[in-house]
Amino acid sequence: MHWRCGLLFVLAITSTLHAEELWKRHTIDDTSRGADGVRIGDLNGDGLPDLVTGWEEGGVVRVYEHPGFSNVTKPWPKQTVGNVKKAEDAVYVDLDHDGRLDVVSSCEGNVRTAYVHWNRGSKWETVPIPALAGRVMWMFISPMEVRSPGVDLVCAAKGPGAEIGWLASPSDPSQLNDWTWHPLSPTGWVMSVIIRDMDGDGDLDILYTDRKGGQRGVHWLEFDASRDLQKPWPRHTVGGTDREVMFMTTGDVNGDDVEDLIVAVKDGPITWYSRSSKESKTWSEHEIVMPPNSGSGKGVVVLDVNHDGHQDIVFSCEHSENKHGMGWLEAPGGDTLQPGWIFHPITGSAKGSGVKFDLLQKLDLDNDGDLDVITCEERDNLGVIWYENPTK
């Protein structure tokens, strides 16, 4: 009798897992190839989140305007703002301070250039940035005000000669020939760049993940206005030098009111780093085992999926043929330091459900009070998509 009861218990658990509701997928755009990351801004000033994406294989950079909550599950209005090859990243920024958001794209492969897509109101104009053109394979760009006034650009690369640094805006930002490049550190393959105050001193620093080579790990570069900012900034290592760190996000995983760092790891556990205070430079490393039958880690985002007052972790994967490409993990009993985080599927593992997912963003796209997740998928060509949180 004991073994039969045990078997029935296992079958019941398995049935529950298989029956768990997958998140409904909505397509924003699947009309090009190789959608590669989504960034957020308010392009038209209506207070709703608009998106920008580079299509690496399709050779286009597109913006998407939120169509309003009643139409949000349909394909979004789109506009191609530039035709550039190997676009790896694209980000909104009002570069020339005219009140309109422009787009900056970074390109890898043989292109090795970053472009400004100037928003001219009724049209867009694409121009390469001379200081970055042909230099290295550019992977990620984030706006940052290094010197006031003006918006500068933190740029990061991969491959031979790769580096992370900042591109200084001139007095007239529209004169791209006058932008100047200041390298800060060599890199191997940067995945994330996040602008954050890492030491609690009131100014912004540069946090990033580097996945390859002798420089790999989770690092941050310390801004110090008293130093010569054109020379390398002090670099601090959080961890991850022994693993291939992928996309990173920030959030308060353990509820102690101190921001943690959460990193997806290729062929490894999701890793998160905590510290005792916002000023501390000492980090504790924690691991969350990836669930069975999932792909290799690519992206992470932190949110309270089920409204229970505890933060959960949504992850995305690549190499997920017939495996789970996306899911979310719940700390057992809300205790983030306990092993055995509970896995909940988002995409499922069926053929056609996605193979190579990317950067994750969280937004309440349908205005129903819970956070949904936006991403891109490149191999099944699902394109720019969002998954609707089923929590009621």
GROMACS .gro file of C-alpha atoms in nm:
model
  392
    1MET     CA    1   0.000   0.000   0.000
    2HIS     CA    2   0.281   0.240   0.077
    3TRP     CA    3   0.435   0.227  -0.269
    4ARG     CA    4   0.093   0.272  -0.432
    5CYS     CA    5   0.021   0.580  -0.222
    6GLY     CA    6   0.364   0.715  -0.310
    7LEU     CA    7   0.305   0.654  -0.679
    8LEU     CA    8  -0.033   0.826  -0.666
    9PHE     CA    9   0.128   1.122  -0.492
   10VAL     CA   10   0.397   1.151  -0.762
   11LEU     CA   11   0.134   1.121  -1.037
   12ALA     CA   12  -0.074   1.391  -0.874
   13ILE     CA   13   0.223   1.627  -0.855
   14THR     CA   14   0.319   1.553  -1.218
   15SER     CA   15  -0.038   1.609  -1.331
   16THR     CA   16  -0.048   1.942  -1.150
   17LEU     CA   17   0.275   2.057  -1.313
   18HIS     CA   18   0.160   1.954  -1.659
   19ALA     CA   19  -0.178   2.119  -1.610
   20GLU     CA   20  -0.035   2.452  -1.495
   21GLU     CA   21  -0.152   2.734  -1.716
   22LEU     CA   22   0.102   2.859  -1.968
   23TRP     CA   23   0.120   3.232  -2.030
   24LYS     CA   24  -0.058   3.350  -2.342
   25ARG     CA   25   0.180   3.482  -2.607
   26HIS     CA   26   0.098   3.797  -2.803
   27THR     CA   27   0.289   3.904  -3.113
   28ILE     CA   28   0.398   4.265  -3.148
   29ASP     CA   29   0.589   4.206  -3.473
   30ASP     CA   30   0.716   3.895  -3.652
   31THR     CA   31   0.766   4.038  -4.001
   32SER     CA   32   1.148   4.050  -4.008
   33ARG     CA   33   1.426   3.818  -3.887
   34GLY     CA   34   1.641   3.798  -3.576
   35ALA     CA   35   1.473   4.035  -3.331
   36ASP     CA   36   1.746   4.107  -3.078
   37GLY     CA   37   1.643   4.275  -2.753
   38VAL     CA   38   1.374   4.526  -2.657
   39ARG     CA   39   1.423   4.866  -2.492
   40ILE     CA   40   1.150   5.097  -2.362
   41GLY     CA   41   1.064   5.468  -2.399
   42ASP     CA   42   0.770   5.700  -2.458
   43LEU     CA   43   0.817   5.793  -2.822
   44ASN     CA   44   0.493   5.982  -2.879
   45GLY     CA   45   0.445   6.135  -2.534
   46ASP     CA   46   0.114   5.962  -2.459
   47GLY     CA   47   0.234   5.814  -2.130
   48LEU     CA   48   0.229   5.457  -2.262
   49PRO     CA   49   0.543   5.247  -2.310
   50ASP     CA   50   0.677   5.225  -2.665
   51LEU     CA   51   0.945   4.978  -2.775
   52VAL     CA   52   1.251   4.975  -2.998
   53THR     CA   53   1.424   4.667  -3.139
   54GLY     CA   54   1.708   4.587  -3.376
   55TRP     CA   55   1.653   4.295  -3.613
   56GLU     CA   56   1.999   4.144  -3.655
   57GLU     CA   57   1.937   3.922  -3.957
   58GLY     CA   58   1.661   4.138  -4.105
   59GLY     CA   59   1.882   4.446  -4.114
   60VAL     CA   60   1.628   4.692  -3.974
   61VAL     CA   61   1.575   4.895  -3.657
   62ARG     CA   62   1.210   4.946  -3.568
   63VAL     CA   63   1.005   5.139  -3.315
   64TYR     CA   64   0.665   5.025  -3.187
   65GLU     CA   65   0.399   5.253  -3.043
   66HIS     CA   66   0.174   5.110  -2.773
   67PRO     CA   67  -0.167   5.085  -2.946
   68GLY     CA   68  -0.376   5.142  -2.633
   69PHE     CA   69  -0.501   4.882  -2.389
   70SER     CA   70  -0.795   4.768  -2.603
   71ASN     CA   71  -0.563   4.673  -2.890
   72VAL     CA   72  -0.253   4.568  -2.701
   73THR     CA   73  -0.290   4.197  -2.784
   74LYS     CA   74  -0.280   4.273  -3.159
   75PRO     CA   75   0.034   4.353  -3.362
   76TRP     CA   76   0.154   4.702  -3.273
   77PRO     CA   77   0.196   4.995  -3.517
   78LYS     CA   78   0.557   4.986  -3.634
   79GLN     CA   79   0.799   5.209  -3.814
   80THR     CA   80   1.141   5.127  -3.954
   81VAL     CA   81   1.377   5.404  -3.840
   82GLY     CA   82   1.689   5.269  -4.008
   83ASN     CA   83   1.830   4.997  -4.229
   84VAL     CA   84   2.153   4.871  -4.074
   85LYS     CA   85   2.307   4.525  -4.076
   86LYS     CA   86   2.388   4.322  -3.765
   87ALA     CA   87   2.196   4.543  -3.523
   88GLU     CA   88   2.260   4.395  -3.180
   89ASP     CA   89   2.097   4.660  -2.962
   90ALA     CA   90   1.886   4.974  -2.997
   91VAL     CA   91   1.791   5.229  -2.734
   92TYR     CA   92   1.579   5.544  -2.709
   93VAL     CA   93   1.750   5.871  -2.615
   94ASP     CA   94   1.686   6.237  -2.696
   95LEU     CA   95   2.038   6.294  -2.814
   96ASP     CA   96   2.003   6.649  -2.948
   97HIS     CA   97   1.763   6.780  -2.678
   98ASP     CA   98   1.488   6.876  -2.922
   99GLY     CA   99   1.213   6.703  -2.722
  100ARG     CA  100   1.191   6.405  -2.958
  101LEU     CA  101   1.334   6.064  -2.877
  102ASP     CA  102   1.602   5.948  -3.118
  103VAL     CA  103   1.735   5.592  -3.144
  104VAL     CA  104   2.095   5.474  -3.113
  105SER     CA  105   2.176   5.127  -3.248
  106SER     CA  106   2.492   4.920  -3.201
  107CYS     CA  107   2.609   4.669  -3.459
  108GLU     CA  108   2.843   4.372  -3.447
  109GLY     CA  109   2.980   4.139  -3.718
  110ASN     CA  110   3.174   4.315  -3.992
  111VAL     CA  111   2.969   4.632  -3.946
  112ARG     CA  112   3.136   4.725  -3.615
  113THR     CA  113   2.960   5.059  -3.596
  114ALA     CA  114   2.700   5.247  -3.392
  115TYR     CA  115   2.437   5.462  -3.558
  116VAL     CA  116   2.215   5.751  -3.457
  117HIS     CA  117   1.868   5.739  -3.605
  118TRP     CA  118   1.764   6.104  -3.581
  119ASN     CA  119   1.395   6.164  -3.520
  120ARG     CA  120   1.303   6.443  -3.762
  121GLY     CA  121   0.934   6.432  -3.681
  122SER     CA  122   0.789   6.313  -4.010
  123LYS     CA  123   1.098   6.108  -4.104
  124TRP     CA  124   1.410   5.943  -3.962
  125GLU     CA  125   1.771   5.994  -4.068
  126THR     CA  126   2.042   5.731  -4.004
  127VAL     CA  127   2.402   5.847  -3.953
  128PRO     CA  128   2.705   5.649  -3.825
  129ILE     CA  129   2.893   5.779  -3.522
  130PRO     CA  130   3.247   5.849  -3.650
  131ALA     CA  131   3.426   5.787  -3.318
  132LEU     CA  132   3.283   5.432  -3.301
  133ALA     CA  133   3.273   5.341  -3.671
  134GLY     CA  134   3.474   5.030  -3.762
  135ARG     CA  135   3.630   5.010  -3.417
  136VAL     CA  136   3.494   4.691  -3.255
  137MET     CA  137   3.175   4.482  -3.243
  138TRP     CA  138   2.935   4.698  -3.042
  139MET     CA  139   2.690   4.506  -2.824
  140PHE     CA  140   2.515   4.739  -2.582
  141ILE     CA  141   2.468   5.115  -2.534
  142SER     CA  142   2.313   5.299  -2.239
  143PRO     CA  143   2.261   5.675  -2.200
  144MET     CA  144   2.434   5.837  -1.901
  145GLU     CA  145   2.502   6.196  -1.804
  146VAL     CA  146   2.873   6.173  -1.730
  147ARG     CA  147   2.939   6.543  -1.769
  148SER     CA  148   2.665   6.799  -1.716
  149PRO     CA  149   2.485   6.922  -1.917
  150GLY     CA  150   2.411   6.676  -2.193
  151VAL     CA  151   2.356   6.307  -2.244
  152ASP     CA  152   2.660   6.088  -2.303
  153LEU     CA  153   2.661   5.724  -2.411
  154VAL     CA  154   2.816   5.425  -2.234
  155CYS     CA  155   2.915   5.176  -2.505
  156ALA     CA  156   3.036   4.819  -2.467
  157ALA     CA  157   3.168   4.561  -2.711
  158LYS     CA  158   3.280   4.202  -2.768
  159GLY     CA  159   3.562   4.026  -2.949
  160PRO     CA  160   3.920   4.131  -3.034
  161GLY     CA  161   4.002   4.475  -2.899
  162ALA     CA  162   3.669   4.496  -2.713
  163GLU     CA  163   3.626   4.760  -2.446
  164ILE     CA  164   3.370   4.949  -2.242
  165GLY     CA  165   3.381   5.325  -2.225
  166TRP     CA  166   3.185   5.644  -2.270
  167LEU     CA  167   3.116   5.861  -2.568
  168ALA     CA  168   3.127   6.227  -2.469
  169SER     CA  169   2.866   6.461  -2.608
  170PRO     CA  170   2.993   6.792  -2.749
  171SER     CA  171   2.825   7.128  -2.690
  172ASP     CA  172   2.624   7.069  -3.007
  173PRO     CA  173   2.523   6.700  -2.998
  174SER     CA  174   2.395   6.711  -3.354
  175GLN     CA  175   2.757   6.738  -3.472
  176LEU     CA  176   2.847   6.370  -3.458
  177ASN     CA  177   3.204   6.435  -3.571
  178ASP     CA  178   3.264   6.614  -3.240
  179TRP     CA  179   3.168   6.323  -3.014
  180THR     CA  180   3.479   6.176  -2.845
  181TRP     CA  181   3.547   5.822  -2.724
  182HIS     CA  182   3.699   5.749  -2.382
  183PRO     CA  183   3.773   5.379  -2.312
  184LEU     CA  184   3.747   5.268  -1.950
  185SER     CA  185   3.827   4.896  -1.942
  186PRO     CA  186   3.902   4.606  -2.176
  187THR     CA  187   3.622   4.351  -2.212
  188GLY     CA  188   3.557   4.010  -2.366
  189TRP     CA  189   3.184   4.007  -2.447
  190VAL     CA  190   2.958   4.248  -2.262
  191MET     CA  191   2.594   4.145  -2.224
  192SER     CA  192   2.441   4.408  -1.994
  193VAL     CA  193   2.512   4.770  -1.907
  194ILE     CA  194   2.308   4.921  -1.623
  195ILE     CA  195   2.353   5.275  -1.494
  196ARG     CA  196   2.321   5.267  -1.113
  197ASP     CA  197   2.453   5.433  -0.798
  198MET     CA  198   2.651   5.134  -0.675
  199ASP     CA  199   2.819   5.288  -0.370
  200GLY     CA  200   2.546   5.510  -0.226
  201ASP     CA  201   2.738   5.835  -0.287
  202GLY     CA  202   2.462   6.002  -0.488
  203ASP     CA  203   2.611   5.974  -0.835
  204LEU     CA  204   2.570   5.711  -1.104
  205ASP     CA  205   2.818   5.434  -1.180
  206ILE     CA  206   2.839   5.176  -1.460
  207LEU     CA  207   2.736   4.817  -1.379
  208TYR     CA  208   2.793   4.548  -1.641
  209THR     CA  209   2.830   4.176  -1.715
  210ASP     CA  210   3.114   4.039  -1.925
  211ARG     CA  211   3.073   3.677  -2.030
  212LYS     CA  212   3.402   3.583  -2.200
  213GLY     CA  213   3.778   3.582  -2.151
  214GLY     CA  214   4.005   3.701  -1.874
  215GLN     CA  215   3.784   4.001  -1.794
  216ARG     CA  216   3.462   3.808  -1.743
  217GLY     CA  217   3.237   3.859  -1.443
  218VAL     CA  218   2.999   4.110  -1.288
  219HIS     CA  219   3.177   4.442  -1.249
  220TRP     CA  220   3.108   4.809  -1.188
  221LEU     CA  221   3.306   5.118  -1.278
  222GLU     CA  222   3.311   5.390  -1.014
  223PHE     CA  223   3.226   5.743  -1.116
  224ASP     CA  224   3.428   6.001  -0.924
  225ALA     CA  225   3.393   6.362  -1.036
  226SER     CA  226   3.723   6.452  -0.865
  227ARG     CA  227   3.913   6.223  -1.105
  228ASP     CA  228   4.002   6.268  -1.470
  229LEU     CA  229   3.696   6.100  -1.623
  230GLN     CA  230   3.876   6.048  -1.953
  231LYS     CA  231   4.108   5.800  -1.785
  232PRO     CA  232   4.004   5.449  -1.668
  233TRP     CA  233   3.765   5.453  -1.374
  234PRO     CA  234   3.822   5.227  -1.071
  235ARG     CA  235   3.673   4.885  -1.141
  236HIS     CA  236   3.509   4.673  -0.869
  237THR     CA  237   3.424   4.306  -0.917
  238VAL     CA  238   3.104   4.169  -0.766
  239GLY     CA  239   3.159   3.805  -0.871
  240GLY     CA  240   3.094   3.564  -1.153
  241THR     CA  241   3.454   3.541  -1.272
  242ASP     CA  242   3.425   3.161  -1.279
  243ARG     CA  243   3.111   3.142  -1.496
  244GLU     CA  244   2.967   3.270  -1.821
  245VAL     CA  245   2.743   3.552  -1.702
  246MET     CA  246   2.467   3.660  -1.941
  247PHE     CA  247   2.198   3.927  -1.901
  248MET     CA  248   2.164   4.088  -1.559
  249THR     CA  249   1.888   4.273  -1.379
  250THR     CA  250   1.848   4.441  -1.042
  251GLY     CA  251   1.579   4.402  -0.776
  252ASP     CA  252   1.519   4.336  -0.409
  253VAL     CA  253   1.503   3.955  -0.414
  254ASN     CA  254   1.515   3.900  -0.037
  255GLY     CA  255   1.301   4.194   0.077
  256ASP     CA  256   1.567   4.372   0.285
  257ASP     CA  257   1.527   4.707   0.103
  258VAL     CA  258   1.874   4.674  -0.049
  259GLU     CA  259   1.893   4.618  -0.423
  260ASP     CA  260   2.035   4.283  -0.532
  261LEU     CA  261   2.197   4.184  -0.861
  262ILE     CA  262   2.050   3.886  -1.049
  263VAL     CA  263   2.236   3.721  -1.336
  264ALA     CA  264   2.150   3.451  -1.585
  265VAL     CA  265   2.438   3.207  -1.639
  266LYS     CA  266   2.496   3.004  -1.952
  267ASP     CA  267   2.496   2.632  -1.859
  268GLY     CA  268   2.478   2.719  -1.491
  269PRO     CA  269   2.256   2.830  -1.207
  270ILE     CA  270   2.088   3.169  -1.191
  271THR     CA  271   2.316   3.365  -0.960
  272TRP     CA  272   2.219   3.654  -0.738
  273TYR     CA  273   2.429   3.880  -0.522
  274SER     CA  274   2.322   4.049  -0.199
  275ARG     CA  275   2.494   4.291   0.039
  276SER     CA  276   2.421   4.434   0.380
  277SER     CA  277   2.378   4.799   0.276
  278LYS     CA  278   2.368   5.026  -0.027
  279GLU     CA  279   2.719   5.146   0.055
  280SER     CA  280   2.881   4.805   0.102
  281LYS     CA  281   3.128   4.681  -0.158
  282THR     CA  282   3.117   4.325  -0.019
  283TRP     CA  283   2.874   4.089  -0.188
  284SER     CA  284   2.737   3.746  -0.098
  285GLU     CA  285   2.674   3.503  -0.384
  286HIS     CA  286   2.367   3.278  -0.401
  287GLU     CA  287   2.265   3.018  -0.659
  288ILE     CA  288   1.928   2.902  -0.791
  289VAL     CA  289   1.939   2.578  -0.987
  290MET     CA  290   1.781   2.599  -1.331
  291PRO     CA  291   1.484   2.360  -1.363
  292PRO     CA  292   1.516   2.033  -1.556
  293ASN     CA  293   1.434   2.035  -1.927
  294SER     CA  294   1.503   2.404  -1.971
  295GLY     CA  295   1.745   2.569  -2.211
  296SER     CA  296   2.061   2.750  -2.108
  297GLY     CA  297   2.025   3.076  -1.917
  298LYS     CA  298   1.996   3.401  -2.113
  299GLY     CA  299   1.785   3.668  -1.939
  300VAL     CA  300   1.628   3.739  -1.599
  301VAL     CA  301   1.383   3.985  -1.451
  302VAL     CA  302   1.249   4.020  -1.095
  303LEU     CA  303   0.880   4.075  -1.015
  304ASP     CA  304   0.605   3.951  -0.786
  305VAL     CA  305   0.433   3.728  -1.039
  306ASN     CA  306   0.149   3.596  -0.822
  307HIS     CA  307   0.092   3.892  -0.588
  308ASP     CA  308   0.194   3.703  -0.273
  309GLY     CA  309   0.425   3.980  -0.150
  310HIS     CA  310   0.745   3.795  -0.244
  311GLN     CA  311   0.967   3.865  -0.540
  312ASP     CA  312   0.995   3.593  -0.805
  313ILE     CA  313   1.241   3.548  -1.091
  314VAL     CA  314   1.137   3.513  -1.455
  315PHE     CA  315   1.407   3.364  -1.677
  316SER     CA  316   1.462   3.322  -2.050
  317CYS     CA  317   1.679   3.070  -2.233
  318GLU     CA  318   1.850   2.990  -2.557
  319HIS     CA  319   1.922   2.637  -2.686
  320SER     CA  320   1.570   2.542  -2.581
  321GLU     CA  321   1.470   2.308  -2.862
  322ASN     CA  322   1.195   2.089  -2.709
  323LYS     CA  323   1.276   2.245  -2.372
  324HIS     CA  324   1.132   2.525  -2.164
  325GLY     CA  325   1.245   2.856  -2.310
  326MET     CA  326   1.090   3.072  -2.038
  327GLY     CA  327   0.958   3.015  -1.689
  328TRP     CA  328   0.940   3.167  -1.345
  329LEU     CA  329   1.085   3.059  -1.013
  330GLU     CA  330   0.926   3.104  -0.671
  331ALA     CA  331   1.123   3.089  -0.346
  332PRO     CA  332   0.986   2.808  -0.127
  333GLY     CA  333   0.780   2.971   0.145
  334GLY     CA  334   0.926   3.305   0.040
  335ASP     CA  335   1.266   3.203   0.181
  336THR     CA  336   1.514   3.305  -0.089
  337LEU     CA  337   1.806   3.124   0.076
  338GLN     CA  338   1.637   2.784   0.067
  339PRO     CA  339   1.716   2.543  -0.217
  340GLY     CA  340   1.443   2.399  -0.434
  341TRP     CA  341   1.290   2.709  -0.588
  342ILE     CA  342   0.954   2.614  -0.740
  343PHE     CA  343   0.939   2.616  -1.119
  344HIS     CA  344   0.639   2.740  -1.316
  345PRO     CA  345   0.640   2.723  -1.698
  346ILE     CA  346   0.563   3.022  -1.917
  347THR     CA  347   0.623   2.903  -2.275
  348GLY     CA  348   0.611   2.527  -2.233
  349SER     CA  349   0.846   2.300  -2.428
  350ALA     CA  350   0.641   2.211  -2.736
  351LYS     CA  351   0.786   2.250  -3.086
  352GLY     CA  352   0.741   2.606  -3.208
  353SER     CA  353   0.729   2.758  -2.859
  354GLY     CA  354   1.068   2.926  -2.897
  355VAL     CA  355   1.437   2.832  -2.911
  356LYS     CA  356   1.645   3.146  -2.853
  357PHE     CA  357   1.498   3.412  -2.626
  358ASP     CA  358   1.665   3.735  -2.525
  359LEU     CA  359   1.658   4.031  -2.287
  360LEU     CA  360   1.347   4.051  -2.067
  361GLN     CA  361   1.144   4.358  -1.973
  362LYS     CA  362   0.852   4.379  -1.729
  363LEU     CA  363   0.550   4.602  -1.783
  364ASP     CA  364   0.177   4.594  -1.718
  365LEU     CA  365   0.095   4.612  -2.087
  366ASP     CA  366  -0.276   4.538  -2.060
  367ASN     CA  367  -0.349   4.753  -1.752
  368ASP     CA  368  -0.490   4.462  -1.550
  369GLY     CA  369  -0.280   4.522  -1.239
  370ASP     CA  370  -0.011   4.256  -1.286
  371LEU     CA  371   0.324   4.267  -1.462
  372ASP     CA  372   0.366   4.101  -1.800
  373VAL     CA  373   0.696   4.015  -1.970
  374ILE     CA  374   0.830   4.137  -2.306
  375THR     CA  375   1.109   3.968  -2.499
  376CYS     CA  376   1.233   3.866  -2.844
  377GLU     CA  377   1.285   3.522  -2.995
  378GLU     CA  378   1.522   3.463  -3.286
  379ARG     CA  379   1.522   3.099  -3.401
  380ASP     CA  380   1.152   3.010  -3.431
  381ASN     CA  381   1.117   3.368  -3.558
  382LEU     CA  382   0.851   3.453  -3.304
  383GLY     CA  383   0.988   3.808  -3.323
  384VAL     CA  384   0.895   4.076  -3.070
  385ILE     CA  385   0.647   3.921  -2.828
  386TRP     CA  386   0.494   3.956  -2.486
  387TYR     CA  387   0.357   3.702  -2.244
  388GLU     CA  388   0.044   3.782  -2.049
  389ASN     CA  389   0.065   3.716  -1.676
  390PRO     CA  390  -0.234   3.489  -1.597
  391THR     CA  391  -0.253   3.589  -1.231
  392LYS     CA  392  -0.607   3.694  -1.142
   0.00000   0.00000   0.00000
